[in-house]
Amino acid sequence: MNRGIQIAPSILSANFAKLGEDIAAVERGGADLIHVDVMDGHFVPNITIGPPVVRAIRKVATRPLDVHLMIDQPERYVDDFVDAGAAMLSVHVEAARHLHRTIAHIKSRGIKAGAVLNPSTPATALEEIAGDLDFVLVMSVNPGFGGQVFIPQSLEKLRRVREVLSRAGSSAPIEIDGGIDATNAADVVAAGASILVAGNAIFGTPDAEAATRALRAACGSAAGSRA
Ligand code: DX5
Ligand code: ZN
């Protein structure tokens, strides 16, 4: 299956003082989703943004918001982020004590629910929940900061997650997040990822629009293209 690759620029590396302009640039470049990283200073060391900012972004973005919760007890904030305009909401298996309930809650609100695996969490952690997930997010860096180096074992992890999903009868998409750039995009697609998050590789360049196009091109023939 070579179609349906989605590019999800992470605004973590954008200029927060001109977020609307930066989002418009990646949308011109063909971004499929806008990836929003929420960090609480507990589950991860960093603190970023909350529902009011998501609500403001929702007003200017034309692409769905893919909200990645790197927070403890994410169930406490599901409704707030749905109400703020998330179209996809993902929670870490390491942070969600009652993951099945939280995934069911997200889906009951009519948006897509995803589970996230830290680099040290095995793919098998998804075995009992795989059939309920709309997508899986595989972290290819330890969460908390943009601009980190891709962990090479993530390629094998992608293959293992695909096996777990297949055994559950699911063909849910796998998202990959952390250190993605033009040098590894084709590899992660070949290993089973179909949603590529990129922060530094897009907003760390002088031209985020061109960088978004370049990342899709780097996926090779697998990437398809937005018209
Ligand atoms: C890391 C975040 C990522 C981050 C990716 O904790 O979840 O979404 O923004 O940034 P890059 O692409 O720079 O690794
Ligand atoms: Zn993220």
Short mmCIF file of N, CA and C in Angstrom, two decimals, residues 28 39 57 61 79 131 151 161-162 167 169-170 188 193 196 201:
data_model
loop_
_atom_site.label_atom_id
_atom_site.label_comp_id
_atom_site.label_asym_id
_atom_site.label_seq_id
_atom_site.Cartn_x
_atom_site.Cartn_y
_atom_site.Cartn_z
N ARG A 28 0.27 25.47 3.13
CA ARG A 28 0.59 25.71 1.71
C ARG A 28 1.53 24.64 1.18
N MET A 39 2.58 19.18 26.91
CA MET A 39 3.48 18.65 27.94
C MET A 39 3.20 19.33 29.27
N ILE A 57 -5.63 27.87 17.76
CA ILE A 57 -5.09 27.27 16.54
C ILE A 57 -6.23 26.75 15.67
N ALA A 61 -6.33 27.10 11.64
CA ALA A 61 -5.87 25.94 10.85
C ALA A 61 -6.98 25.43 9.95
N ASP A 79 -11.86 15.76 27.68
CA ASP A 79 -12.98 16.60 27.25
C ASP A 79 -12.53 18.02 26.90
N GLY A 131 -7.11 -3.64 18.96
CA GLY A 131 -8.34 -3.63 18.14
C GLY A 131 -9.23 -2.43 18.38
N ILE A 151 15.97 7.46 17.07
CA ILE A 151 16.51 6.22 17.64
C ILE A 151 16.33 5.10 16.61
N VAL A 161 4.90 -3.26 15.94
CA VAL A 161 3.57 -2.68 16.18
C VAL A 161 2.63 -3.11 15.06
N ARG A 162 3.12 -3.12 13.83
CA ARG A 162 2.26 -3.55 12.72
C ARG A 162 1.83 -5.00 12.93
N ARG A 167 -2.42 -8.92 14.13
CA ARG A 167 -2.96 -10.04 14.91
C ARG A 167 -4.33 -9.69 15.50
N GLY A 169 -6.42 -7.93 13.92
CA GLY A 169 -7.31 -7.69 12.79
C GLY A 169 -7.44 -6.23 12.42
N SER A 170 -6.46 -5.42 12.83
CA SER A 170 -6.53 -3.98 12.60
C SER A 170 -5.53 -3.53 11.54
N VAL A 188 11.15 4.92 7.48
CA VAL A 188 10.03 4.72 8.41
C VAL A 188 8.76 4.34 7.65
N ALA A 193 5.20 3.03 8.93
CA ALA A 193 4.58 4.29 9.36
C ALA A 193 3.86 4.95 8.19
N LEU A 196 3.75 10.91 9.42
CA LEU A 196 5.09 11.35 9.80
C LEU A 196 5.02 12.72 10.47
N ALA A 201 12.76 19.46 11.49
CA ALA A 201 13.06 19.32 10.05
C ALA A 201 12.20 20.26 9.21
#
